[in-house]
mmCIF file of C-alpha atoms in Angstrom:
data_model
loop_
_atom_site.group_PDB
_atom_site.id
_atom_site.type_symbol
_atom_site.label_atom_id
_atom_site.label_comp_id
_atom_site.label_asym_id
_atom_site.label_seq_id
_atom_site.Cartn_x
_atom_site.Cartn_y
_atom_site.Cartn_z
ATOM 1 C CA GLN A 1 81.379 111.453 88.489
ATOM 2 C CA VAL A 2 84.374 109.619 87.052
ATOM 3 C CA GLN A 3 87.628 110.259 89.113
ATOM 4 C CA LEU A 4 91.389 108.669 88.556
ATOM 5 C CA VAL A 5 93.712 108.645 91.323
ATOM 6 C CA GLU A 6 97.232 108.063 90.639
ATOM 7 C CA SER A 7 99.926 107.186 93.168
ATOM 8 C CA GLY A 8 103.537 105.992 93.161
ATOM 9 C CA GLY A 9 105.466 108.800 91.639
ATOM 10 C CA GLY A 10 108.560 110.311 92.874
ATOM 11 C CA LEU A 11 112.341 110.423 92.578
ATOM 12 C CA VAL A 12 114.449 107.181 91.588
ATOM 13 C CA GLN A 13 117.639 106.592 90.424
ATOM 14 C CA ALA A 14 118.493 105.515 87.000
ATOM 15 C CA GLY A 15 118.321 101.917 86.406
ATOM 16 C CA GLY A 16 115.972 101.663 89.145
ATOM 17 C CA SER A 17 112.266 100.893 89.618
ATOM 18 C CA GLN A 18 109.063 102.659 90.061
ATOM 19 C CA ARG A 19 105.544 101.465 90.516
ATOM 20 C CA LEU A 20 102.810 103.527 89.417
ATOM 21 C CA SER A 21 98.970 102.666 90.053
ATOM 22 C CA CYS A 22 95.911 104.244 89.083
ATOM 23 C CA GLU A 23 92.427 103.614 90.267
ATOM 24 C CA VAL A 24 89.194 104.595 88.746
ATOM 25 C CA SER A 25 86.414 105.501 90.854
ATOM 26 C CA GLY A 26 83.021 107.115 90.915
ATOM 27 C CA THR A 27 81.580 104.521 88.206
ATOM 28 C CA GLY A 28 79.997 101.274 88.210
ATOM 29 C CA LEU A 29 81.042 100.658 84.307
ATOM 30 C CA ARG A 30 83.628 98.222 83.575
ATOM 31 C CA PHE A 31 86.548 99.908 81.791
ATOM 32 C CA ARG A 32 87.172 99.130 78.169
ATOM 33 C CA THR A 33 90.811 100.231 78.095
ATOM 34 C CA MET A 34 93.192 101.916 80.526
ATOM 35 C CA ALA A 35 96.543 103.470 79.615
ATOM 36 C CA TRP A 36 99.352 105.404 80.826
ATOM 37 C CA TYR A 37 100.587 108.575 78.925
ATOM 38 C CA ARG A 38 103.460 110.792 79.652
ATOM 39 C CA GLN A 39 104.520 114.462 78.959
ATOM 40 C CA ALA A 40 107.769 115.889 79.787
ATOM 41 C CA PRO A 41 108.607 119.543 79.594
ATOM 42 C CA GLY A 42 108.753 120.851 76.163
ATOM 43 C CA ASN A 43 107.609 117.643 74.857
ATOM 44 C CA GLN A 44 104.133 116.340 73.616
ATOM 45 C CA ARG A 45 102.170 114.061 75.490
ATOM 46 C CA GLU A 46 102.869 110.645 74.274
ATOM 47 C CA LEU A 47 101.447 107.128 74.911
ATOM 48 C CA VAL A 48 103.375 104.748 77.178
ATOM 49 C CA ALA A 49 101.042 101.692 77.686
ATOM 50 C CA SER A 50 97.634 100.667 77.480
ATOM 51 C CA ILE A 51 95.764 97.703 78.642
ATOM 52 C CA THR A 52 92.072 96.341 78.017
ATOM 53 C CA HIS A 53 89.757 95.027 80.538
ATOM 54 C CA SER A 54 90.480 91.167 78.823
ATOM 55 C CA GLY A 55 94.112 91.820 79.415
ATOM 56 C CA SER A 56 95.803 93.079 75.908
ATOM 57 C CA THR A 57 98.256 95.032 76.280
ATOM 58 C CA ASN A 58 100.025 97.653 73.910
ATOM 59 C CA TYR A 59 103.427 99.567 74.498
ATOM 60 C CA ALA A 60 105.377 102.205 72.974
ATOM 61 C CA ASP A 61 108.844 101.258 71.422
ATOM 62 C CA PHE A 62 110.734 103.213 73.946
ATOM 63 C CA VAL A 63 109.268 101.159 77.149
ATOM 64 C CA LYS A 64 109.204 97.913 75.340
ATOM 65 C CA GLY A 65 110.798 95.416 77.690
ATOM 66 C CA ARG A 66 111.281 97.775 80.628
ATOM 67 C CA PHE A 67 107.618 98.786 81.391
ATOM 68 C CA THR A 68 104.539 96.424 82.367
ATOM 69 C CA ILE A 69 100.983 97.412 82.318
ATOM 70 C CA SER A 70 98.957 95.050 84.279
ATOM 71 C CA ARG A 71 95.569 95.009 85.813
ATOM 72 C CA ALA A 72 95.469 94.710 89.758
ATOM 73 C CA ASN A 73 92.904 92.624 91.691
ATOM 74 C CA ALA A 74 90.664 95.420 92.224
ATOM 75 C CA GLU A 75 88.309 96.381 89.617
ATOM 76 C CA ASN A 76 89.308 99.499 87.463
ATOM 77 C CA THR A 77 92.727 99.494 88.897
ATOM 78 C CA VAL A 78 95.826 99.355 86.783
ATOM 79 C CA ILE A 79 99.621 99.240 87.486
ATOM 80 C CA LEU A 80 102.585 100.453 85.820
ATOM 81 C CA GLN A 81 105.791 98.766 86.561
ATOM 82 C CA MET A 82 108.671 100.675 85.457
ATOM 83 C CA ASN A 83 112.176 98.922 85.586
ATOM 84 C CA SER A 84 115.457 99.938 84.273
ATOM 85 C CA VAL A 85 114.546 103.571 84.435
ATOM 86 C CA ASP A 86 116.504 106.107 82.332
ATOM 87 C CA VAL A 87 116.554 109.737 82.892
ATOM 88 C CA LYS A 88 114.500 110.050 79.499
ATOM 89 C CA ASP A 89 111.615 108.566 81.331
ATOM 90 C CA THR A 90 111.660 111.754 83.631
ATOM 91 C CA ALA A 91 107.928 113.127 82.929
ATOM 92 C CA THR A 92 104.558 113.697 84.447
ATOM 93 C CA TYR A 93 102.738 110.210 83.886
ATOM 94 C CA TYR A 94 98.744 110.359 83.166
ATOM 95 C CA CYS A 95 96.570 107.452 83.644
ATOM 96 C CA THR A 96 93.303 107.230 81.059
ATOM 97 C CA VAL A 97 90.189 105.331 81.165
ATOM 98 C CA GLN A 98 87.647 104.295 78.207
ATOM 99 C CA PHE A 99 84.732 102.987 79.142
ATOM 100 C CA ARG A 100 83.536 101.998 75.337
ATOM 101 C CA THR A 101 84.812 102.310 71.903
ATOM 102 C CA GLY A 102 84.880 105.999 70.612
ATOM 103 C CA ALA A 103 84.222 107.475 74.070
ATOM 104 C CA SER A 104 86.630 110.376 75.173
ATOM 105 C CA LEU A 105 89.251 109.898 77.591
ATOM 106 C CA HIS A 106 89.071 110.503 81.452
ATOM 107 C CA TRP A 107 92.015 111.869 82.574
ATOM 108 C CA GLY A 108 93.900 111.828 86.105
ATOM 109 C CA GLN A 109 95.494 114.477 87.446
ATOM 110 C CA GLY A 110 99.172 113.064 86.638
ATOM 111 C CA THR A 111 101.935 111.972 89.090
ATOM 112 C CA GLN A 112 105.620 113.244 88.631
ATOM 113 C CA VAL A 113 108.459 110.546 87.887
ATOM 114 C CA THR A 114 111.950 112.147 88.343
ATOM 115 C CA VAL A 115 114.877 109.947 87.179
ATOM 116 C CA SER A 116 118.316 110.955 88.488
ATOM 117 C CA SER A 117 121.744 110.078 86.849
#
C-alpha cells in the first residue's frame, strides 16, 4: 500500500524559511510526478509546485522565486524549500504522487505550516 509521509511543518515567522519533506513508501514503482498542494481554511486546495522524476518543475505564480521543489537523494522523496514565507502561506500542505500519466494521485495526510507576522 502506497504511503506518503510528510514532515517539516510548524510555526515560522514571516520572512523566514521552512523545509518540507515527503517520502513515498510501500511501492517499488518510480514516481512520474510528485507535487505539493496546500489548503488554507475557507479556501480551495491549490497546487503549489510539482516535479517530475526527470527533474522538470512547475510552480504556482504565488510561490515563484520563493519556493523550490527538488528531489532528495533518496528515491521517491521530494523536498519543498520555502523561503521568504508570508502569512498568506499559512495552510496545510499536502504531498501527492502520481506513478503514471492519467493515474490517480495518492495523497499524504498533510502537514501544517503557520506563518506568524
